[in-house]
mmCIF file of N, CA and C in Angstrom:
data_model
loop_
_atom_site.group_PDB
_atom_site.id
_atom_site.type_symbol
_atom_site.label_atom_id
_atom_site.label_comp_id
_atom_site.label_asym_id
_atom_site.label_seq_id
_atom_site.Cartn_x
_atom_site.Cartn_y
_atom_site.Cartn_z
ATOM 1 N N MET R 1 -31.649 12.076 5.092
ATOM 2 C CA MET R 1 -31.522 12.431 3.691
ATOM 3 C C MET R 1 -30.051 12.351 3.287
ATOM 4 N N ASN R 2 -29.839 11.765 2.126
ATOM 5 C CA ASN R 2 -28.451 11.698 1.684
ATOM 6 C C ASN R 2 -28.058 13.017 1.023
ATOM 7 N N ASN R 3 -26.794 13.176 0.738
ATOM 8 C CA ASN R 3 -26.258 14.427 0.200
ATOM 9 C C ASN R 3 -26.897 14.784 -1.145
ATOM 10 N N ASP R 4 -27.130 13.766 -2.012
ATOM 11 C CA ASP R 4 -27.720 14.004 -3.331
ATOM 12 C C ASP R 4 -29.138 14.563 -3.192
ATOM 13 N N THR R 5 -29.934 13.994 -2.288
ATOM 14 C CA THR R 5 -31.300 14.450 -2.056
ATOM 15 C C THR R 5 -31.306 15.857 -1.482
ATOM 16 N N THR R 6 -30.410 16.135 -0.568
ATOM 17 C CA THR R 6 -30.301 17.470 0.015
ATOM 18 C C THR R 6 -29.973 18.502 -1.057
ATOM 19 N N GLN R 7 -29.062 18.174 -1.943
ATOM 20 C CA GLN R 7 -28.676 19.098 -3.008
ATOM 21 C C GLN R 7 -29.852 19.357 -3.942
ATOM 22 N N LYS R 8 -30.602 18.303 -4.330
ATOM 23 C CA LYS R 8 -31.758 18.481 -5.208
ATOM 24 C C LYS R 8 -32.834 19.314 -4.524
ATOM 25 N N THR R 9 -33.086 19.083 -3.246
ATOM 26 C CA THR R 9 -34.070 19.861 -2.504
ATOM 27 C C THR R 9 -33.650 21.318 -2.458
ATOM 28 N N SER R 10 -32.383 21.559 -2.221
ATOM 29 C CA SER R 10 -31.870 22.925 -2.194
ATOM 30 C C SER R 10 -32.059 23.593 -3.544
ATOM 31 N N GLN R 11 -31.802 22.862 -4.619
ATOM 32 C CA GLN R 11 -31.975 23.420 -5.961
ATOM 33 C C GLN R 11 -33.438 23.763 -6.212
ATOM 34 N N ILE R 12 -34.343 22.901 -5.798
ATOM 35 C CA ILE R 12 -35.769 23.154 -5.994
ATOM 36 C C ILE R 12 -36.210 24.375 -5.192
ATOM 37 N N LEU R 13 -35.779 24.460 -3.931
ATOM 38 C CA LEU R 13 -36.161 25.588 -3.095
ATOM 39 C C LEU R 13 -35.607 26.903 -3.629
ATOM 40 N N ASP R 14 -34.448 26.865 -4.260
ATOM 41 C CA ASP R 14 -33.823 28.080 -4.771
ATOM 42 C C ASP R 14 -34.330 28.478 -6.150
ATOM 43 N N THR R 15 -35.117 27.644 -6.806
ATOM 44 C CA THR R 15 -35.527 27.894 -8.174
ATOM 45 C C THR R 15 -36.324 29.189 -8.316
ATOM 46 N N CYS R 16 -37.298 29.407 -7.455
ATOM 47 C CA CYS R 16 -38.124 30.609 -7.545
ATOM 48 C C CYS R 16 -37.263 31.862 -7.422
ATOM 49 N N ALA R 17 -36.397 31.878 -6.448
ATOM 50 C CA ALA R 17 -35.515 33.025 -6.262
ATOM 51 C C ALA R 17 -34.592 33.211 -7.462
ATOM 52 N N ALA R 18 -34.159 32.087 -8.045
ATOM 53 C CA ALA R 18 -33.273 32.169 -9.211
ATOM 54 C C ALA R 18 -34.002 32.781 -10.405
ATOM 55 N N TRP R 19 -35.274 32.421 -10.603
ATOM 56 C CA TRP R 19 -36.052 33.028 -11.688
ATOM 57 C C TRP R 19 -36.256 34.512 -11.428
ATOM 58 N N GLU R 20 -36.623 34.843 -10.200
ATOM 59 C CA GLU R 20 -36.889 36.237 -9.862
ATOM 60 C C GLU R 20 -35.639 37.104 -9.974
ATOM 61 N N SER R 21 -34.504 36.573 -9.601
ATOM 62 C CA SER R 21 -33.273 37.355 -9.643
ATOM 63 C C SER R 21 -32.680 37.432 -11.039
ATOM 64 N N GLY R 22 -33.127 36.533 -11.922
ATOM 65 C CA GLY R 22 -32.606 36.530 -13.284
ATOM 66 C C GLY R 22 -31.484 35.538 -13.512
ATOM 67 N N ARG R 23 -31.098 34.792 -12.458
ATOM 68 C CA ARG R 23 -30.068 33.761 -12.660
ATOM 69 C C ARG R 23 -30.566 32.708 -13.635
ATOM 70 N N LEU R 24 -31.864 32.461 -13.650
ATOM 71 C CA LEU R 24 -32.480 31.544 -14.606
ATOM 72 C C LEU R 24 -33.386 32.343 -15.538
ATOM 73 N N GLY R 25 -33.473 31.910 -16.781
ATOM 74 C CA GLY R 25 -34.465 32.448 -17.696
ATOM 75 C C GLY R 25 -34.095 33.675 -18.494
ATOM 76 N N ARG R 26 -32.896 34.187 -18.337
ATOM 77 C CA ARG R 26 -32.549 35.415 -19.059
ATOM 78 C C ARG R 26 -31.333 35.260 -19.968
ATOM 79 N N ASP R 27 -30.988 34.045 -20.299
ATOM 80 C CA ASP R 27 -29.836 33.808 -21.161
ATOM 81 C C ASP R 27 -30.295 33.776 -22.613
ATOM 82 N N ASP R 28 -29.773 34.677 -23.429
ATOM 83 C CA ASP R 28 -30.168 34.754 -24.834
ATOM 84 C C ASP R 28 -29.919 33.461 -25.597
ATOM 85 N N ALA R 29 -29.033 32.623 -25.111
ATOM 86 C CA ALA R 29 -28.750 31.353 -25.782
ATOM 87 C C ALA R 29 -29.972 30.446 -25.798
ATOM 88 N N TYR R 30 -30.932 30.690 -24.915
ATOM 89 C CA TYR R 30 -32.108 29.833 -24.810
ATOM 90 C C TYR R 30 -33.385 30.536 -25.261
ATOM 91 N N THR R 31 -33.261 31.612 -26.021
ATOM 92 C CA THR R 31 -34.438 32.321 -26.491
ATOM 93 C C THR R 31 -34.636 32.109 -27.979
ATOM 94 N N VAL R 32 -35.872 32.245 -28.400
ATOM 95 C CA VAL R 32 -36.228 32.138 -29.810
ATOM 96 C C VAL R 32 -37.140 33.317 -30.126
ATOM 97 N N GLU R 33 -36.880 33.968 -31.241
ATOM 98 C CA GLU R 33 -37.715 35.096 -31.640
ATOM 99 C C GLU R 33 -39.075 34.584 -32.102
ATOM 100 N N THR R 34 -40.128 35.246 -31.660
ATOM 101 C CA THR R 34 -41.484 34.870 -32.037
ATOM 102 C C THR R 34 -41.808 35.481 -33.388
ATOM 103 N N ASP R 35 -42.415 34.687 -34.279
ATOM 104 C CA ASP R 35 -42.788 35.244 -35.586
ATOM 105 C C ASP R 35 -44.043 36.108 -35.429
ATOM 106 N N ALA R 36 -44.341 36.906 -36.453
ATOM 107 C CA ALA R 36 -45.429 37.883 -36.387
ATOM 108 C C ALA R 36 -46.780 37.221 -36.138
ATOM 109 N N GLN R 37 -47.013 36.072 -36.755
ATOM 110 C CA GLN R 37 -48.290 35.377 -36.588
ATOM 111 C C GLN R 37 -48.487 34.904 -35.145
ATOM 112 N N GLU R 38 -47.438 34.348 -34.562
ATOM 113 C CA GLU R 38 -47.527 33.886 -33.179
ATOM 114 C C GLU R 38 -47.670 35.069 -32.221
ATOM 115 N N ALA R 39 -46.942 36.157 -32.498
ATOM 116 C CA ALA R 39 -47.045 37.355 -31.662
ATOM 117 C C ALA R 39 -48.463 37.914 -31.699
ATOM 118 N N ALA R 40 -49.078 37.923 -32.885
ATOM 119 C CA ALA R 40 -50.454 38.411 -33.021
ATOM 120 C C ALA R 40 -51.420 37.514 -32.251
ATOM 121 N N ALA R 41 -51.194 36.211 -32.288
ATOM 122 C CA ALA R 41 -52.051 35.274 -31.554
ATOM 123 C C ALA R 41 -51.922 35.489 -30.043
ATOM 124 N N ILE R 42 -50.710 35.750 -29.581
ATOM 125 C CA ILE R 42 -50.490 36.014 -28.153
ATOM 126 C C ILE R 42 -51.197 37.306 -27.750
ATOM 127 N N ASP R 43 -51.022 38.360 -28.557
ATOM 128 C CA ASP R 43 -51.686 39.633 -28.267
ATOM 129 C C ASP R 43 -53.205 39.456 -28.204
ATOM 130 N N GLU R 44 -53.742 38.706 -29.154
ATOM 131 C CA GLU R 44 -55.188 38.489 -29.179
ATOM 132 C C GLU R 44 -55.645 37.712 -27.944
ATOM 133 N N ALA R 45 -54.909 36.673 -27.596
ATOM 134 C CA ALA R 45 -55.265 35.867 -26.430
ATOM 135 C C ALA R 45 -55.225 36.694 -25.147
ATOM 136 N N LEU R 46 -54.302 37.641 -25.082
ATOM 137 C CA LEU R 46 -54.168 38.484 -23.891
ATOM 138 C C LEU R 46 -55.016 39.750 -23.970
ATOM 139 N N GLY R 47 -55.683 39.955 -25.104
ATOM 140 C CA GLY R 47 -56.498 41.156 -25.274
ATOM 141 C C GLY R 47 -55.670 42.422 -25.414
ATOM 142 N N LEU R 48 -54.472 42.297 -25.987
ATOM 143 C CA LEU R 48 -53.580 43.449 -26.139
ATOM 144 C C LEU R 48 -53.760 44.097 -27.505
ATOM 145 N N GLN R 49 -53.641 45.416 -27.531
ATOM 146 C CA GLN R 49 -53.745 46.178 -28.771
ATOM 147 C C GLN R 49 -52.594 47.165 -28.824
ATOM 148 N N THR R 50 -51.903 47.205 -29.947
ATOM 149 C CA THR R 50 -50.794 48.136 -30.120
ATOM 150 C C THR R 50 -51.341 49.542 -30.320
ATOM 151 N N ILE R 51 -50.724 50.499 -29.637
ATOM 152 C CA ILE R 51 -51.076 51.909 -29.811
ATOM 153 C C ILE R 51 -49.801 52.705 -30.031
ATOM 154 N N SER R 52 -49.970 53.920 -30.491
ATOM 155 C CA SER R 52 -48.848 54.841 -30.635
ATOM 156 C C SER R 52 -49.175 56.080 -29.827
ATOM 157 N N ILE R 53 -48.239 56.525 -29.025
ATOM 158 C CA ILE R 53 -48.460 57.694 -28.180
ATOM 159 C C ILE R 53 -47.176 58.514 -28.131
ATOM 160 N N ARG R 54 -47.315 59.799 -28.192
ATOM 161 C CA ARG R 54 -46.156 60.691 -28.109
ATOM 162 C C ARG R 54 -46.042 61.196 -26.673
ATOM 163 N N LEU R 55 -44.875 60.988 -26.106
ATOM 164 C CA LEU R 55 -44.593 61.426 -24.746
ATOM 165 C C LEU R 55 -43.300 62.228 -24.751
ATOM 166 N N PRO R 56 -43.141 63.149 -23.805
ATOM 167 C CA PRO R 56 -41.879 63.881 -23.718
ATOM 168 C C PRO R 56 -40.712 62.917 -23.494
ATOM 169 N N SER R 57 -39.595 63.183 -24.147
ATOM 170 C CA SER R 57 -38.409 62.326 -24.023
ATOM 171 C C SER R 57 -37.985 62.141 -22.577
ATOM 172 N N THR R 58 -38.072 63.210 -21.796
ATOM 173 C CA THR R 58 -37.661 63.118 -20.392
ATOM 174 C C THR R 58 -38.565 62.155 -19.622
ATOM 175 N N MET R 59 -39.847 62.144 -19.961
ATOM 176 C CA MET R 59 -40.775 61.236 -19.297
ATOM 177 C C MET R 59 -40.423 59.787 -19.634
ATOM 178 N N ILE R 60 -40.119 59.521 -20.896
ATOM 179 C CA ILE R 60 -39.753 58.170 -21.315
ATOM 180 C C ILE R 60 -38.472 57.729 -20.612
ATOM 181 N N GLU R 61 -37.491 58.597 -20.542
ATOM 182 C CA GLU R 61 -36.241 58.251 -19.861
ATOM 183 C C GLU R 61 -36.479 57.978 -18.381
ATOM 184 N N ASP R 62 -37.351 58.785 -17.751
ATOM 185 C CA ASP R 62 -37.675 58.552 -16.342
ATOM 186 C C ASP R 62 -38.362 57.201 -16.147
ATOM 187 N N VAL R 63 -39.307 56.878 -17.023
ATOM 188 C CA VAL R 63 -40.008 55.592 -16.921
ATOM 189 C C VAL R 63 -39.025 54.450 -17.118
ATOM 190 N N LYS R 64 -38.116 54.582 -18.082
ATOM 191 C CA LYS R 64 -37.117 53.539 -18.311
ATOM 192 C C LYS R 64 -36.223 53.359 -17.086
ATOM 193 N N ALA R 65 -35.846 54.455 -16.441
ATOM 194 C CA ALA R 65 -35.007 54.378 -15.244
ATOM 195 C C ALA R 65 -35.757 53.683 -14.106
ATOM 196 N N ILE R 66 -37.020 54.033 -13.935
ATOM 197 C CA ILE R 66 -37.828 53.403 -12.891
ATOM 198 C C ILE R 66 -37.997 51.917 -13.195
ATOM 199 N N ALA R 67 -38.215 51.585 -14.452
ATOM 200 C CA ALA R 67 -38.372 50.179 -14.852
ATOM 201 C C ALA R 67 -37.111 49.379 -14.541
ATOM 202 N N ARG R 68 -35.952 49.973 -14.793
ATOM 203 C CA ARG R 68 -34.695 49.276 -14.480
ATOM 204 C C ARG R 68 -34.579 49.000 -12.983
ATOM 205 N N VAL R 69 -34.982 49.955 -12.172
ATOM 206 C CA VAL R 69 -34.932 49.769 -10.717
ATOM 207 C C VAL R 69 -35.805 48.584 -10.311
ATOM 208 N N HIS R 70 -36.948 48.440 -10.962
ATOM 209 C CA HIS R 70 -37.888 47.354 -10.635
ATOM 210 C C HIS R 70 -37.630 46.107 -11.470
ATOM 211 N N ASP R 71 -36.613 46.158 -12.308
ATOM 212 C CA ASP R 71 -36.208 45.014 -13.130
ATOM 213 C C ASP R 71 -37.338 44.518 -14.030
ATOM 214 N N VAL R 72 -38.044 45.474 -14.654
ATOM 215 C CA VAL R 72 -39.094 45.154 -15.629
ATOM 216 C C VAL R 72 -38.876 46.016 -16.862
ATOM 217 N N GLY R 73 -39.546 45.673 -17.939
ATOM 218 C CA GLY R 73 -39.498 46.498 -19.137
ATOM 219 C C GLY R 73 -40.313 47.765 -18.932
ATOM 220 N N TYR R 74 -39.973 48.807 -19.674
ATOM 221 C CA TYR R 74 -40.687 50.061 -19.465
ATOM 222 C C TYR R 74 -42.115 50.012 -20.006
ATOM 223 N N GLN R 75 -42.364 49.267 -21.073
ATOM 224 C CA GLN R 75 -43.725 49.182 -21.594
ATOM 225 C C GLN R 75 -44.654 48.420 -20.645
ATOM 226 N N PRO R 76 -44.236 47.267 -20.101
ATOM 227 C CA PRO R 76 -45.095 46.636 -19.096
ATOM 228 C C PRO R 76 -45.312 47.526 -17.866
ATOM 229 N N LEU R 77 -44.308 48.318 -17.514
ATOM 230 C CA LEU R 77 -44.463 49.235 -16.385
ATOM 231 C C LEU R 77 -45.538 50.280 -16.698
ATOM 232 N N ILE R 78 -45.495 50.849 -17.906
ATOM 233 C CA ILE R 78 -46.509 51.833 -18.299
ATOM 234 C C ILE R 78 -47.887 51.186 -18.285
ATOM 235 N N ARG R 79 -47.991 49.959 -18.800
ATOM 236 C CA ARG R 79 -49.266 49.237 -18.811
ATOM 237 C C ARG R 79 -49.770 49.042 -17.380
ATOM 238 N N ASP R 80 -48.871 48.681 -16.456
ATOM 239 C CA ASP R 80 -49.247 48.479 -15.062
ATOM 240 C C ASP R 80 -49.703 49.786 -14.419
ATOM 241 N N VAL R 81 -48.983 50.868 -14.681
ATOM 242 C CA VAL R 81 -49.353 52.173 -14.120
ATOM 243 C C VAL R 81 -50.737 52.583 -14.624
ATOM 244 N N LEU R 82 -50.981 52.411 -15.922
ATOM 245 C CA LEU R 82 -52.298 52.759 -16.466
ATOM 246 C C LEU R 82 -53.400 51.884 -15.866
ATOM 247 N N ALA R 83 -53.130 50.602 -15.712
ATOM 248 C CA ALA R 83 -54.130 49.693 -15.131
ATOM 249 C C ALA R 83 -54.466 50.109 -13.701
ATOM 250 N N ARG R 84 -53.450 50.480 -12.927
ATOM 251 C CA ARG R 84 -53.687 50.920 -11.547
ATOM 252 C C ARG R 84 -54.499 52.210 -11.514
ATOM 253 N N TRP R 85 -54.161 53.144 -12.400
ATOM 254 C CA TRP R 85 -54.858 54.422 -12.435
ATOM 255 C C TRP R 85 -56.312 54.222 -12.838
ATOM 256 N N ILE R 86 -56.545 53.398 -13.869
ATOM 257 C CA ILE R 86 -57.911 53.133 -14.326
ATOM 258 C C ILE R 86 -58.721 52.475 -13.215
ATOM 259 N N SER R 87 -58.120 51.525 -12.528
ATOM 260 C CA SER R 87 -58.808 50.848 -11.421
ATOM 261 C C SER R 87 -59.204 51.856 -10.342
ATOM 262 N N ALA R 88 -58.296 52.739 -9.991
ATOM 263 C CA ALA R 88 -58.585 53.755 -8.971
ATOM 264 C C ALA R 88 -59.686 54.698 -9.441
ATOM 265 N N GLU R 89 -59.636 55.107 -10.708
ATOM 266 C CA GLU R 89 -60.656 56.017 -11.243
ATOM 267 C C GLU R 89 -62.030 55.358 -11.259
ATOM 268 N N LYS R 90 -62.074 54.060 -11.567
ATOM 269 C CA LYS R 90 -63.353 53.345 -11.553
ATOM 270 C C LYS R 90 -63.914 53.273 -10.140
ATOM 271 N N LYS R 91 -63.030 53.123 -9.148
ATOM 272 C CA LYS R 91 -63.485 53.116 -7.754
ATOM 273 C C LYS R 91 -64.063 54.471 -7.380
ATOM 274 N N PHE R 92 -63.410 55.555 -7.838
ATOM 275 C CA PHE R 92 -63.943 56.897 -7.591
ATOM 276 C C PHE R 92 -65.305 57.048 -8.252
ATOM 277 N N ALA R 93 -65.447 56.517 -9.468
ATOM 278 C CA ALA R 93 -66.716 56.620 -10.184
ATOM 279 C C ALA R 93 -67.826 55.912 -9.425
ATOM 280 N N LYS R 94 -67.524 54.734 -8.894
ATOM 281 C CA LYS R 94 -68.534 53.989 -8.131
ATOM 282 C C LYS R 94 -68.928 54.742 -6.868
ATOM 283 N N ALA R 95 -67.987 55.517 -6.343
ATOM 284 C CA ALA R 95 -68.268 56.306 -5.138
ATOM 285 C C ALA R 95 -68.936 57.629 -5.479
ATOM 286 N N GLY R 96 -69.132 57.884 -6.785
ATOM 287 C CA GLY R 96 -69.786 59.119 -7.205
ATOM 288 C C GLY R 96 -68.841 60.293 -7.351
ATOM 289 N N VAL R 97 -67.561 60.034 -7.414
ATOM 290 C CA VAL R 97 -66.558 61.086 -7.557
ATOM 291 C C VAL R 97 -65.997 61.027 -8.972
ATOM 292 N N GLY R 98 -65.959 62.144 -9.664
ATOM 293 C CA GLY R 98 -65.327 62.191 -10.983
ATOM 294 C C GLY R 98 -66.324 62.022 -12.113
ATOM 295 N N ASN R 99 -66.532 63.069 -12.873
ATOM 296 C CA ASN R 99 -67.508 63.081 -13.955
ATOM 297 C C ASN R 99 -67.039 62.297 -15.178
ATOM 298 N N ALA R 100 -65.782 62.433 -15.596
ATOM 299 C CA ALA R 100 -65.293 61.772 -16.804
ATOM 300 C C ALA R 100 -65.351 60.261 -16.663
ATOM 301 N N VAL R 101 -64.979 59.758 -15.516
ATOM 302 C CA VAL R 101 -64.993 58.312 -15.315
ATOM 303 C C VAL R 101 -66.424 57.798 -15.270
ATOM 304 N N ASN R 102 -67.351 58.583 -14.729
ATOM 305 C CA ASN R 102 -68.756 58.179 -14.742
ATOM 306 C C ASN R 102 -69.243 58.006 -16.177
ATOM 307 N N GLN R 103 -68.826 58.896 -17.059
ATOM 308 C CA GLN R 103 -69.200 58.785 -18.467
ATOM 309 C C GLN R 103 -68.611 57.523 -19.086
ATOM 310 N N ILE R 104 -67.357 57.250 -18.776
ATOM 311 C CA ILE R 104 -66.694 56.054 -19.319
ATOM 312 C C ILE R 104 -67.385 54.798 -18.805
ATOM 313 N N THR R 105 -67.665 54.758 -17.518
ATOM 314 C CA THR R 105 -68.284 53.579 -16.921
ATOM 315 C C THR R 105 -69.672 53.349 -17.507
ATOM 316 N N SER R 106 -70.456 54.402 -17.668
ATOM 317 C CA SER R 106 -71.803 54.229 -18.216
ATOM 318 C C SER R 106 -71.750 53.850 -19.697
ATOM 319 N N ARG R 107 -70.781 54.386 -20.439
ATOM 320 C CA ARG R 107 -70.612 54.028 -21.856
ATOM 321 C C ARG R 107 -70.212 52.559 -21.976
ATOM 322 N N ALA R 108 -69.318 52.106 -21.114
ATOM 323 C CA ALA R 108 -68.881 50.710 -21.146
ATOM 324 C C ALA R 108 -70.027 49.778 -20.795
ATOM 325 N N ALA R 109 -70.903 50.182 -19.909
ATOM 326 C CA ALA R 109 -72.023 49.347 -19.517
ATOM 327 C C ALA R 109 -73.013 49.181 -20.665
ATOM 328 N N LYS R 110 -73.115 50.169 -21.552
ATOM 329 C CA LYS R 110 -74.030 50.108 -22.683
ATOM 330 C C LYS R 110 -73.472 49.309 -23.860
ATOM 331 N N THR R 111 -72.162 49.088 -23.860
ATOM 332 C CA THR R 111 -71.513 48.378 -24.967
ATOM 333 C C THR R 111 -71.823 46.885 -24.861
ATOM 334 N N PRO R 112 -72.290 46.274 -25.987
ATOM 335 C CA PRO R 112 -72.615 44.834 -25.927
ATOM 336 C C PRO R 112 -71.422 43.961 -25.734
#
């Protein structure tokens, strides 16, 4: 392999790590703000719904700090935590543990 090919191969192999570390993809010079219509289409395609919830300020600050450690936004982190909790609760419901989740699961099964 010549030097040029080696350099290109190295760049390709390093690309994933560069995206993950933020060396690539996080420069504001290459971003464009999404308009409201496009944002709504993305939310719909992903099945996302905006909600409003009041949480203690200290809890929000803690979540933001944890999100920074994991290099993610705090809202996606909250979404992930809720998804994990719901998944675990559904597993408990299937095992016959937990009355509230059994109600949710049976209600969801009746919904068309």
